[in-house]
């Protein structure tokens, strides 16, 4: 007979979570990544994606990316596949070509910036595993289409997996700041928003920590000084859902999903929402503005990707490198909490560093900052 | 040779097998790894559907064993290895120097409760007010740690709204239990009735897939629960989450209405299914018998020989072959005794010569 559990100090929950995480083992190779960028992340938060190579280089990792002039990397078809526009054979073919490029470059680990790409690549591997003869068929189609050969890669990882693998080193050797309120020393309360296509498609072998208590972002939060908070709608999708969010009149459903999540997390007073999915990042950030317009509820909890958070804690320039000016929900209050110095005028510089026309309230706020009203002790 | 039959497992099925064998003059050695007999039934204050005391049932069987002529009980004992042939088994016992010789072996090793933390979406072990049915049973036990009061582990308060989630670890491919555990609907209904008897104002809600109260008196117990005001909602619970005050929100689907629903409860009890005994595969390997796909011991023929293992001279009693309520375990003990008797006669070994 198991002993009855009684009121405790709350540690038992943490221990049980760790026990749960130990059930999931995922091999993340230490090095040698063929990096595939995201369609959405680079378009909406370009700095978040541009920081991935910067992080890899900081960690002195061996990686490659087929981008720039004459680039041969393409979209993985995720948007159209999940939008019911293209067939699975098209997806398999396009992904086979991407694998072929990686193998041509001598890499056997695919590292995607996008959670849906991660899901697509994993799904392709599963299909090859479970459908005898499929590999032969796609081999033939790939030869016909572009005269290429491919093998199933050994590892499919998401870039957040790689950051998770190196999180301790990042925090210990490189970071200048921690997820701590600089005034009070309180660990910042962080909500994780893990992409569904990372944690829910193949939770047993592809997701760090499984679907229910996914560890990939929680590990970063805890190792970098913050407190991960659980709330009832934590596992709820951000509402992106591809087809309906592509069709403008259906976007109300997305806003409703974000609204449900925000209302559920509000009593827990989060300081930050951390994402590893471009779709989650876009919708959790932009829909907070939509909710304010629609319902007059202003949540305005800053939303950052894991690379943006790493960049800020590493002390990289919040505007020039981390690109927080692309965010709809202002990130500056979070910078103030952590104690990261910033100059709001930088958000109104063009690519040549010349000032753009700046709204009056920004000018006023900047002047107040410069007088010391908003400065940290 | 003094002993004829070796019985592995001192739960109610093993105890009844030993008694029935003794009554027909066949000697047996009853081996139990725990310090006392009675297995899990010893911990049940009330058995369904009669609400009689499980503890008292075990005590009655113990008394009868004390007066039985041909039963040797060995507690805190485990079998180390077995060799020999049917009707001539040699059994090495851990912590004992002697080798027991047995003409027949009876496996009555029972079951294990499913570990609720494996069904992660319910947050067992993580959320303080999500408890297992085994823990609820202890709460409801008048000689338990709370003297029969149901308490929230988070703050010790008496819950006003209680959810009972059926089929946790049963009928689920994902957690490797495709089978129905058969007794959970009934013991969960028993729990609901006990709570309503103790706290008539409490709101008890049961989430179920199908109600399988199949035994004699079970359906009547289910009806009684409904008449007492227990709410039954057909739909599998998809998720539990904790609120700041420790309450648990449950997300489920009402499959009758075809609508999702969400509710907040002070306490959630997970009615876990059952799994084969942890030692089942080890014992199967040791005795040279097979286990079925569900992990319980394979019977020689489901219809004709439901108590025979796949090897001659080895018999199966109680929940070793799948979950059974207590009356079925007792009946199994008697059936196995008859099968053993028939086997010994067939092999020309007369147990009554030891009388």
XYZ file of C-alpha atoms in Angstrom:
732
model
C 0.000 0.000 0.000
C 1.467 3.299 -1.044
C 1.880 5.792 1.760
C -0.511 8.689 1.663
C 0.879 11.916 0.373
C 0.256 14.833 2.658
C 0.622 18.569 2.472
C 4.235 19.278 1.631
C 6.503 22.066 0.574
C 5.668 21.658 -3.099
C 8.965 19.914 -3.830
C 7.227 16.625 -4.498
C 5.734 18.035 -7.714
C 9.181 19.008 -8.992
C 10.598 15.605 -8.139
C 7.713 13.897 -9.907
C 8.266 16.064 -12.975
C 11.930 15.088 -13.045
C 10.915 11.444 -12.730
C 8.574 11.945 -15.673
C 11.311 13.555 -17.743
C 13.650 10.666 -17.087
C 11.286 8.420 -19.015
C 12.088 10.296 -22.191
C 15.491 9.915 -23.716
C 16.341 11.847 -26.841
C 19.751 11.814 -28.421
C 20.884 15.301 -29.401
C 24.214 15.128 -31.181
C 26.758 17.579 -29.800
C 27.848 18.895 -33.159
C 27.483 18.678 -36.946
C 24.153 20.285 -37.765
C 22.674 21.044 -41.167
C 20.559 24.067 -40.333
C 17.228 24.609 -42.095
C 15.671 28.025 -41.470
C 12.001 28.770 -40.995
C 9.660 30.530 -43.426
C 7.681 32.283 -40.708
C 10.326 33.079 -38.110
C 12.690 34.785 -40.504
C 9.869 36.820 -41.988
C 8.283 37.955 -38.727
C 11.178 38.041 -36.281
C 14.277 38.068 -38.519
C 16.722 38.662 -35.691
C 15.420 35.628 -33.777
C 16.490 33.439 -36.656
C 19.675 35.346 -37.462
C 20.828 34.700 -33.916
C 20.856 30.938 -34.442
C 24.112 30.952 -36.487
C 25.488 33.499 -34.040
C 24.750 31.143 -31.125
C 26.242 28.165 -32.989
C 29.403 30.153 -33.624
C 29.561 31.330 -30.018
C 29.477 27.683 -28.958
C 32.034 26.848 -31.668
C 29.791 24.203 -33.233
C 30.247 22.582 -36.612
C 27.238 23.512 -38.735
C 26.278 24.530 -42.218
C 23.375 26.208 -43.943
C 22.679 26.396 -47.625
C 21.477 29.993 -47.815
C 22.424 33.224 -49.536
C 22.963 33.780 -53.238
C 22.360 30.553 -55.182
C 20.681 29.012 -52.131
C 19.254 25.583 -52.717
C 17.265 25.127 -49.481
C 13.522 25.438 -49.791
C 10.453 25.421 -47.623
C 9.597 21.980 -46.197
C 5.966 22.303 -47.479
C 4.686 22.375 -43.897
C 2.272 25.241 -44.475
C 0.720 23.716 -47.570
C 0.764 20.176 -46.177
C -1.074 21.187 -43.016
C -3.253 23.511 -45.064
C -4.362 20.528 -47.185
C -2.911 22.066 -50.328
C -0.198 19.574 -51.229
C -0.040 15.794 -51.010
C 2.179 13.799 -48.688
C 4.169 12.547 -51.698
C 5.103 16.153 -52.542
C 6.176 16.700 -48.955
C 8.242 13.509 -48.945
C 9.907 14.544 -52.178
C 10.766 18.071 -51.037
C 12.074 16.802 -47.702
C 14.095 14.090 -49.472
C 15.745 16.838 -51.525
C 16.610 18.773 -48.356
C 18.126 15.630 -46.838
C 20.049 15.101 -50.029
C 21.506 18.606 -49.737
C 22.535 17.926 -46.149
C 24.181 14.659 -47.091
C 25.941 16.306 -49.994
C 27.402 18.736 -47.471
C 28.447 15.819 -45.268
C 25.895 16.217 -42.443
C 23.678 13.572 -40.947
C 21.758 15.747 -38.488
C 18.955 18.021 -39.638
C 18.416 21.020 -37.344
C 15.267 22.990 -38.061
C 14.427 26.461 -36.803
C 10.734 25.793 -37.285
C 8.704 23.443 -35.149
C 6.446 22.498 -38.030
C 9.468 21.670 -40.186
C 10.689 19.540 -37.296
C 7.326 17.764 -37.252
C 7.354 17.336 -41.034
C 10.853 15.838 -41.081
C 10.005 13.519 -38.175
C 6.783 12.457 -39.886
C 8.685 11.618 -43.062
C 11.108 9.447 -41.075
C 8.145 7.678 -39.438
C 6.502 7.093 -42.817
C 9.667 5.504 -44.189
C 9.884 3.347 -41.073
C 6.337 2.122 -41.362
C 5.655 1.883 -45.087
C 7.732 -0.726 -46.875
C 8.562 0.322 -50.421
C 8.030 4.038 -49.835
C 11.738 4.849 -49.797
C 12.145 3.133 -53.172
C 9.295 5.165 -54.619
C 10.628 8.501 -53.376
C 14.141 7.506 -54.516
C 12.742 7.113 -58.026
C 10.766 10.370 -57.899
C 13.776 12.321 -56.591
C 15.993 10.959 -59.349
C 13.367 11.947 -61.929
C 12.829 15.396 -60.423
C 16.407 16.555 -59.809
C 18.709 13.595 -60.273
C 19.615 13.384 -56.593
C 20.069 10.552 -54.092
C 19.149 10.614 -50.410
C 19.353 8.618 -47.201
C 17.194 8.945 -44.132
C 19.191 11.186 -41.771
C 20.359 9.815 -38.474
C 19.026 12.663 -36.350
C 16.262 15.218 -36.655
C 16.538 17.944 -34.022
C 14.980 21.311 -33.427
C 17.352 24.194 -32.710
C 15.786 24.495 -29.254
C 17.052 20.939 -28.610
C 20.555 22.132 -29.420
C 20.250 25.159 -27.156
C 18.873 22.840 -24.457
C 21.923 20.586 -24.850
C 24.272 23.547 -24.422
C 22.160 25.511 -21.939
C 24.418 24.984 -18.933
C 27.518 26.056 -20.859
C 25.706 29.076 -22.269
C 24.570 30.152 -18.830
C 27.845 29.458 -17.076
C 30.401 30.671 -19.609
C 28.702 33.346 -21.646
C 25.637 34.941 -20.077
C 25.856 38.327 -18.401
C 22.288 38.365 -17.054
C 19.896 35.882 -15.470
C 16.136 35.515 -15.430
C 15.976 37.345 -12.125
C 14.373 40.607 -11.101
C 17.407 42.868 -10.670
C 15.669 44.968 -8.002
C 14.337 42.216 -5.772
C 16.326 39.106 -6.674
C 13.065 37.289 -7.412
C 13.292 34.601 -10.123
C 11.164 35.746 -13.024
C 8.035 33.734 -13.623
C 8.104 32.283 -17.112
C 5.422 30.440 -19.046
C 6.644 28.033 -21.693
C 4.744 27.730 -24.963
C 6.059 24.675 -26.762
C 4.989 24.158 -30.362
C 2.454 21.371 -30.846
C 4.452 19.934 -33.746
C 7.439 19.629 -31.451
C 5.840 17.963 -28.448
C 2.593 16.386 -29.507
C 3.253 14.560 -32.790
C 5.823 12.071 -31.524
C 6.039 12.763 -27.789
C 7.709 9.508 -26.848
C 10.893 9.755 -28.866
C 11.059 13.239 -30.355
C 10.069 15.563 -27.530
C 12.314 16.289 -24.585
C 10.123 15.395 -21.635
C 7.083 14.287 -23.622
C 3.911 16.186 -24.353
C 2.447 16.925 -20.944
C 5.455 18.223 -19.043
C 7.719 19.133 -21.931
C 11.196 19.963 -20.718
C 12.825 21.656 -23.698
C 12.017 25.227 -22.603
C 11.561 24.535 -18.897
C 15.198 23.402 -18.793
C 16.323 26.739 -20.244
C 14.119 28.729 -17.865
C 15.352 26.906 -14.773
C 19.013 26.846 -15.751
C 18.986 30.517 -16.595
C 17.568 31.506 -13.230
C 13.824 31.725 -13.807
C 10.828 29.909 -12.425
C 8.750 27.843 -14.839
C 5.067 28.142 -14.074
C 2.326 25.710 -14.875
C -1.215 26.874 -15.577
C -4.370 25.096 -16.689
C -4.253 25.968 -20.404
C -0.526 25.425 -20.681
C -0.806 22.628 -23.223
C -3.466 24.378 -25.272
C -2.463 25.227 -28.848
C -1.819 28.900 -29.636
C -4.530 28.576 -32.248
C -2.390 28.931 -35.328
C -3.726 25.739 -36.874
C -2.504 26.653 -40.377
C -5.588 26.542 -42.570
C -7.862 28.622 -40.437
C -5.248 31.197 -39.552
C -4.285 31.548 -43.211
C -7.916 32.387 -44.030
C -8.412 35.875 -42.609
C -12.087 35.574 -41.510
C -11.204 32.524 -39.427
C -8.525 34.255 -37.381
C -11.010 34.996 -34.633
C -10.552 31.409 -33.538
C -6.833 31.989 -33.151
C -7.493 35.089 -31.069
C -9.947 33.082 -28.964
C -7.295 30.426 -28.299
C -4.750 33.029 -27.244
C -7.435 34.739 -25.150
C -8.179 31.482 -23.363
C -4.501 30.952 -22.628
C -3.916 34.516 -21.464
C -6.928 34.453 -19.139
C -5.757 31.155 -17.707
C -2.169 32.292 -17.082
C -3.059 35.771 -15.778
C -3.594 34.722 -12.111
C -0.085 33.248 -12.105
C 1.358 36.691 -12.973
C 3.900 35.640 -15.579
C 6.756 37.973 -16.476
C 7.468 36.327 -19.805
C 6.137 33.822 -22.326
C 8.915 31.756 -23.901
C 8.329 29.995 -27.235
C 10.197 27.609 -29.489
C 7.679 27.706 -32.345
C 7.477 30.520 -34.899
C 3.682 30.154 -35.070
C 3.314 30.378 -31.306
C 5.665 33.354 -31.235
C 3.660 35.241 -33.842
C 0.248 34.521 -32.411
C 1.021 34.805 -28.708
C 2.636 38.170 -29.449
C 0.367 39.695 -32.112
C -2.936 38.357 -30.816
C -2.444 40.109 -27.479
C -2.819 43.348 -29.427
C -5.885 41.914 -31.223
C -7.377 40.942 -27.864
C -6.851 44.452 -26.567
C -8.644 45.865 -29.599
C -11.443 43.307 -29.449
C -12.035 42.958 -25.714
C -10.184 45.873 -24.101
C -8.233 43.323 -22.031
C -4.610 44.331 -21.979
C -2.450 41.411 -20.898
C 0.755 42.477 -22.605
C 3.029 39.749 -21.291
C 6.237 39.894 -23.362
C 6.756 36.943 -25.695
C 10.278 35.873 -26.673
C 11.749 33.025 -28.619
C 14.425 30.960 -26.883
C 17.098 32.536 -29.123
C 15.926 36.050 -28.281
C 15.997 35.220 -24.593
C 19.478 33.748 -24.932
C 20.606 36.827 -26.860
C 19.303 39.215 -24.215
C 20.879 37.255 -21.352
C 24.141 37.098 -23.293
C 24.117 40.870 -23.293
C 23.655 41.273 -27.025
C 22.166 44.565 -28.188
C 18.393 44.333 -27.665
C 17.588 46.226 -30.866
C 20.507 45.764 -33.223
C 21.020 42.043 -32.624
C 18.012 40.669 -30.738
C 15.519 42.780 -32.683
C 12.962 43.357 -29.955
C 11.509 46.217 -32.016
C 9.775 43.573 -34.153
C 7.596 42.628 -31.205
C 4.034 43.809 -30.782
C 3.993 43.459 -26.998
C 6.783 45.746 -25.719
C 9.776 43.842 -24.357
C 11.310 46.879 -22.626
C 9.504 46.293 -19.287
C 11.151 42.862 -19.148
C 14.555 44.407 -19.903
C 13.978 46.810 -17.024
C 13.161 43.909 -14.690
C 16.294 41.990 -15.670
C 18.383 45.159 -15.641
C 19.455 45.152 -19.271
C 20.278 48.696 -20.401
C 18.539 49.807 -23.569
C 17.885 52.908 -25.597
C 14.422 53.016 -27.124
C 15.608 55.308 -29.877
C 17.448 52.332 -31.347
C 14.131 50.799 -32.314
C 13.688 53.641 -34.773
C 16.940 53.284 -36.678
C 17.010 52.139 -40.279
C 19.419 49.544 -41.635
C 22.105 52.178 -42.025
C 21.723 53.350 -38.448
C 19.916 56.533 -39.438
C 16.885 57.594 -37.323
C 13.416 56.978 -38.707
C 10.463 59.264 -37.879
C 9.681 58.435 -34.251
C 6.277 58.752 -32.490
C 6.071 61.513 -29.886
C 5.368 59.152 -26.959
C 8.592 57.259 -27.683
C 10.497 60.541 -27.718
C 8.942 61.511 -24.363
C 9.635 58.089 -22.816
C 13.209 58.214 -24.025
C 13.696 61.660 -22.535
C 12.319 60.410 -19.198
C 14.732 57.498 -19.334
C 17.617 59.819 -20.008
C 16.602 61.994 -16.994
C 16.949 58.875 -14.869
C 13.230 58.339 -14.061
C 13.196 54.898 -15.587
C 16.716 53.865 -14.751
C 17.546 51.012 -12.475
C 19.536 51.629 -9.339
C 7.745 -36.251 1.195
C 5.670 -34.057 3.459
C 4.292 -31.366 1.176
C 2.394 -32.128 -1.955
C 1.457 -28.773 -3.365
C 3.318 -25.487 -3.321
C 1.197 -22.343 -3.514
C 2.885 -19.106 -4.549
C 1.032 -16.114 -3.127
C -0.851 -15.720 0.132
C -3.706 -13.531 -1.029
C -7.296 -14.659 -0.739
C -7.024 -16.962 -3.786
C -3.911 -18.671 -2.434
C -5.393 -18.940 1.050
C -8.603 -20.486 -0.255
C -6.650 -22.920 -2.440
C -4.686 -24.097 0.602
C -7.871 -24.472 2.645
C -9.722 -26.373 -0.062
C -6.753 -28.715 -0.588
C -6.494 -29.307 3.143
C -10.184 -30.080 3.333
C -9.737 -32.891 0.820
C -6.631 -34.163 2.560
C -3.898 -32.735 0.374
C -1.021 -30.989 2.106
C 0.288 -27.702 0.828
C 2.927 -25.091 1.556
C 1.668 -21.549 1.211
C 4.479 -19.109 0.402
C 3.972 -15.379 0.836
C 6.653 -12.739 0.276
C 5.027 -10.206 2.626
C 5.025 -10.495 6.435
C 1.301 -11.249 6.552
C -1.327 -13.104 4.579
C -4.297 -11.559 2.820
C -2.674 -9.638 -0.012
C -4.411 -6.464 -1.057
C -7.798 -7.473 0.352
C -6.434 -6.964 3.850
C -6.327 -3.233 3.140
C -9.930 -2.965 1.979
C -12.289 -1.939 4.708
C -15.322 -2.517 2.517
C -15.736 -4.934 -0.341
C -18.173 -4.408 -3.172
C -21.015 -4.981 -3.644
C -21.896 -6.044 -0.089
C -19.768 -3.437 1.762
C -18.569 -6.179 4.070
C -15.101 -5.897 5.554
C -12.237 -7.267 3.498
C -10.087 -7.301 6.587
C -12.604 -9.511 8.363
C -12.701 -11.870 5.390
C -8.928 -12.250 5.554
C -9.051 -12.812 9.305
C -11.673 -15.537 8.812
C -9.518 -17.274 6.229
C -6.503 -16.935 8.546
C -8.426 -18.552 11.408
C -9.427 -21.420 9.177
C -5.839 -21.849 8.026
C -4.680 -22.007 11.638
C -6.990 -24.932 12.262
C -6.400 -26.597 8.901
C -4.577 -29.907 9.169
C -2.388 -29.865 6.099
C -1.237 -26.305 5.504
C 2.259 -25.017 6.136
C 2.390 -21.208 5.882
C 5.739 -19.516 5.219
C 5.746 -15.730 5.356
C 8.422 -13.391 4.011
C 9.526 -16.144 1.723
C 10.304 -16.126 -1.956
C 10.991 -18.912 -4.381
C 14.535 -18.757 -5.732
C 14.318 -21.439 -8.395
C 12.391 -24.484 -9.481
C 13.436 -27.606 -11.361
C 12.192 -31.125 -11.849
C 9.276 -32.548 -13.754
C 5.497 -32.366 -13.347
C 4.543 -34.207 -10.179
C 8.171 -34.055 -9.029
C 9.169 -30.433 -8.661
C 12.105 -29.276 -6.518
C 11.653 -25.782 -5.181
C 14.532 -23.753 -3.735
C 13.340 -21.118 -1.309
C 15.210 -17.889 -0.584
C 16.647 -17.554 2.946
C 15.995 -21.231 3.660
C 18.428 -24.043 3.357
C 15.862 -26.697 2.588
C 14.569 -27.697 -0.808
C 10.846 -28.221 -0.956
C 9.501 -31.055 -3.047
C 6.133 -30.529 -4.618
C 3.890 -32.591 -6.806
C 2.027 -29.595 -8.117
C 2.497 -25.832 -8.155
C -0.190 -23.188 -7.813
C 0.500 -19.616 -8.883
C -1.688 -17.083 -7.056
C 0.504 -14.014 -7.313
C -2.276 -11.484 -7.892
C -1.844 -8.099 -9.529
C -0.234 -4.676 -9.200
C -2.119 -1.385 -9.358
C -1.293 0.661 -12.437
C 1.184 3.472 -11.726
C -1.020 6.525 -12.345
C 1.971 8.756 -13.034
C 2.437 6.920 -16.330
C -0.750 8.532 -17.620
C 0.919 11.900 -17.444
C -1.968 14.077 -18.548
C -3.609 13.566 -15.155
C -0.638 14.950 -13.230
C -0.562 12.256 -10.566
C 2.387 12.874 -8.274
C 2.703 16.404 -9.637
C -0.589 17.988 -8.619
C -1.139 17.459 -4.928
C -4.896 16.992 -5.082
C -4.817 14.305 -7.724
C -4.778 11.041 -5.798
C -5.043 7.384 -6.742
C -7.951 5.102 -5.887
C -5.628 3.216 -3.538
C -5.037 6.452 -1.643
C -8.763 7.240 -1.591
C -9.359 3.761 -0.189
C -6.949 4.582 2.643
C -8.691 7.918 3.268
C -12.037 6.141 3.525
C -10.683 3.492 5.890
C -11.803 4.170 9.459
C -8.531 2.692 10.714
C -6.514 4.611 8.131
C -4.341 7.680 8.723
C -7.279 10.121 8.591
C -9.651 7.891 10.573
C -11.993 7.643 7.606
C -12.082 11.331 6.657
C -11.385 12.291 3.067
C -8.798 15.084 3.106
C -7.148 17.183 0.432
C -3.410 16.445 0.511
C -2.629 20.115 -0.205
C -4.312 21.689 2.826
C -6.033 18.922 4.778
C -9.478 20.365 4.011
C -12.522 18.219 3.364
C -13.344 18.394 -0.342
C -16.810 19.417 -1.446
C -16.436 18.508 -5.086
C -14.761 15.245 -5.993
C -14.116 13.779 -9.411
C -13.514 10.078 -9.909
C -11.823 9.272 -13.200
C -12.379 5.718 -14.412
C -10.161 3.589 -16.652
C -6.824 5.167 -15.720
C -4.348 2.726 -17.212
C -7.078 0.512 -18.624
C -8.321 0.175 -22.182
C -5.468 2.335 -23.323
C -3.098 1.276 -26.059
C -0.865 4.217 -25.280
C 0.067 3.004 -21.819
C 0.218 -0.628 -22.894
C -3.003 -1.788 -21.226
C -5.459 -2.696 -23.929
C -7.587 -4.744 -21.588
C -10.410 -3.740 -19.278
C -9.375 -4.170 -15.649
C -12.980 -5.255 -14.904
C -13.150 -4.357 -11.242
C -12.442 -0.611 -11.381
C -15.965 0.492 -12.344
C -17.255 -1.370 -9.324
C -14.717 -0.223 -6.757
C -14.991 3.342 -8.042
C -18.751 3.196 -7.600
C -18.178 1.805 -4.130
C -15.928 4.795 -3.391
C -18.587 7.202 -4.680
C -21.201 5.641 -2.408
C -18.893 5.728 0.599
C -18.177 9.423 0.021
C -21.870 10.238 -0.332
C -22.662 8.268 2.828
C -20.010 10.174 4.736
C -20.596 13.602 3.173
C -24.152 13.773 1.763
C -23.576 17.358 0.557
C -20.481 16.438 -1.421
C -20.779 16.581 -5.182
C -19.279 13.434 -6.646
C -18.787 13.205 -10.396
C -17.621 10.049 -12.154
C -16.083 10.222 -15.623
C -16.318 6.885 -17.396
C -15.914 5.308 -20.832
C -18.462 2.511 -20.294
C -19.875 1.274 -17.033
C -18.979 -2.408 -16.673
C -20.576 -3.417 -13.388
C -21.124 -6.963 -14.587
C -21.217 -9.141 -11.457
C -24.038 -10.169 -9.196
C -25.183 -7.152 -7.223
C -22.818 -4.791 -9.036
C -25.424 -3.164 -11.274
C -27.656 -2.629 -8.248
C -24.748 -0.883 -6.536
C -24.330 1.367 -9.585
C -28.021 2.223 -9.489
C -27.789 2.946 -5.772
C -24.945 5.384 -6.419
C -27.035 7.252 -8.979
C -29.978 7.373 -6.610
C -27.703 8.866 -3.971
C -26.885 11.710 -6.354
C -23.574 10.625 -7.835
C -23.223 12.142 -11.308
C -21.946 9.907 -14.094
C -20.558 11.565 -17.222
C -19.643 9.388 -20.159
C -16.393 10.699 -21.532
C -12.715 10.193 -21.133
C -10.859 12.885 -19.221
C -8.167 14.364 -21.408
C -6.318 16.537 -18.940
C -6.037 17.704 -15.344
C -4.424 20.996 -14.363
C -3.829 22.678 -11.028
C -5.177 26.074 -10.043
C -3.484 28.428 -7.597
C -5.662 27.276 -4.686
C -4.870 23.638 -5.379
C -8.182 22.866 -7.075
C -7.981 20.725 -10.179
C -9.581 21.595 -13.481
C -10.650 18.658 -15.565
C -11.076 18.799 -19.298
C -13.238 16.048 -20.737
C -15.819 15.301 -23.339
C -19.422 14.437 -22.675
C -19.855 11.877 -25.419
C -23.631 11.729 -24.933
C -23.918 15.421 -25.682
C -20.977 15.412 -28.080
C -19.544 18.458 -26.330
C -16.321 19.185 -24.528
C -16.605 20.229 -20.924
C -14.439 21.621 -18.205
C -14.970 21.448 -14.463
C -13.194 22.438 -11.279
C -12.900 19.950 -8.430
C -11.406 20.084 -4.950
C -10.076 16.553 -5.256
C -9.594 14.108 -8.120
C -9.272 10.368 -7.597
C -7.818 8.268 -10.390
C -9.394 4.821 -10.534
C -6.403 2.966 -11.771
C -6.542 -0.288 -13.605
C -4.469 -3.266 -12.685
C -1.376 -4.796 -14.145
C 0.111 -8.252 -13.761
C 2.232 -8.851 -10.698
C 5.732 -7.399 -11.051
C 7.122 -10.901 -10.564
C 4.916 -12.494 -13.255
C 7.502 -12.776 -16.018
C 10.201 -13.913 -13.606
C 7.918 -16.589 -12.170
C 6.815 -17.634 -15.653
C 10.450 -18.104 -16.686
C 11.231 -19.995 -13.498
C 8.283 -22.377 -13.828
C 8.448 -22.733 -17.594
C 4.956 -21.417 -18.192
C 3.724 -18.799 -20.635
C 2.346 -15.327 -20.131
C -0.299 -13.976 -22.485
C -0.110 -10.777 -24.512
C -1.661 -8.807 -21.648
C 1.139 -9.888 -19.290
C -1.048 -12.132 -17.123
C -0.377 -15.872 -17.078
C -1.570 -17.837 -20.081
C -4.140 -20.554 -19.399
C -4.009 -23.872 -21.199
C -7.475 -23.301 -22.582
C -9.586 -20.274 -21.812
C -12.830 -22.243 -21.838
C -11.986 -25.798 -20.807
C -9.012 -25.293 -18.490
C -9.123 -21.743 -17.167
C -7.041 -22.670 -14.098
C -4.324 -24.711 -15.812
C -1.033 -23.117 -16.812
C 0.658 -24.094 -20.039
C 2.751 -26.720 -18.262
C 1.456 -29.905 -16.633
C 1.304 -29.747 -12.879
C 1.172 -25.934 -12.674
C -2.139 -24.226 -11.895
C -3.322 -20.626 -11.742
C -5.620 -19.033 -9.178
C -7.126 -15.611 -8.628
C -5.988 -12.500 -10.461
C -2.894 -14.224 -11.836
C -4.941 -14.814 -14.988
C -6.634 -11.405 -15.084
C -8.534 -9.195 -12.702
C -11.201 -10.790 -10.567
C -13.410 -9.603 -7.726
C -13.012 -11.355 -4.383
C -15.841 -13.919 -4.808
C -14.281 -15.071 -8.090
C -10.885 -15.416 -6.402
C -12.414 -17.599 -3.695
C -14.188 -19.681 -6.344
C -10.879 -19.969 -8.204
C -9.226 -21.353 -5.072
C -11.810 -24.134 -4.930
C -11.537 -24.836 -8.658
C -7.785 -25.090 -8.511
C -8.000 -27.485 -5.563
C -10.235 -29.739 -7.651
C -7.867 -29.511 -10.635
C -4.871 -30.322 -8.413
C -6.695 -33.266 -6.899
C -7.521 -34.604 -10.351
C -3.914 -34.132 -11.475
C -2.490 -35.934 -8.447
C -4.858 -38.857 -9.007
C -3.905 -38.969 -12.653
C -0.252 -39.055 -11.689
C -1.051 -41.688 -9.058
C 0.048 -39.505 -6.122
C -2.267 -39.766 -3.158
C -2.234 -36.738 -0.956
C -4.347 -38.292 1.816
C -1.638 -40.818 2.670
C 0.002 -38.057 4.722
C -3.013 -37.847 7.005
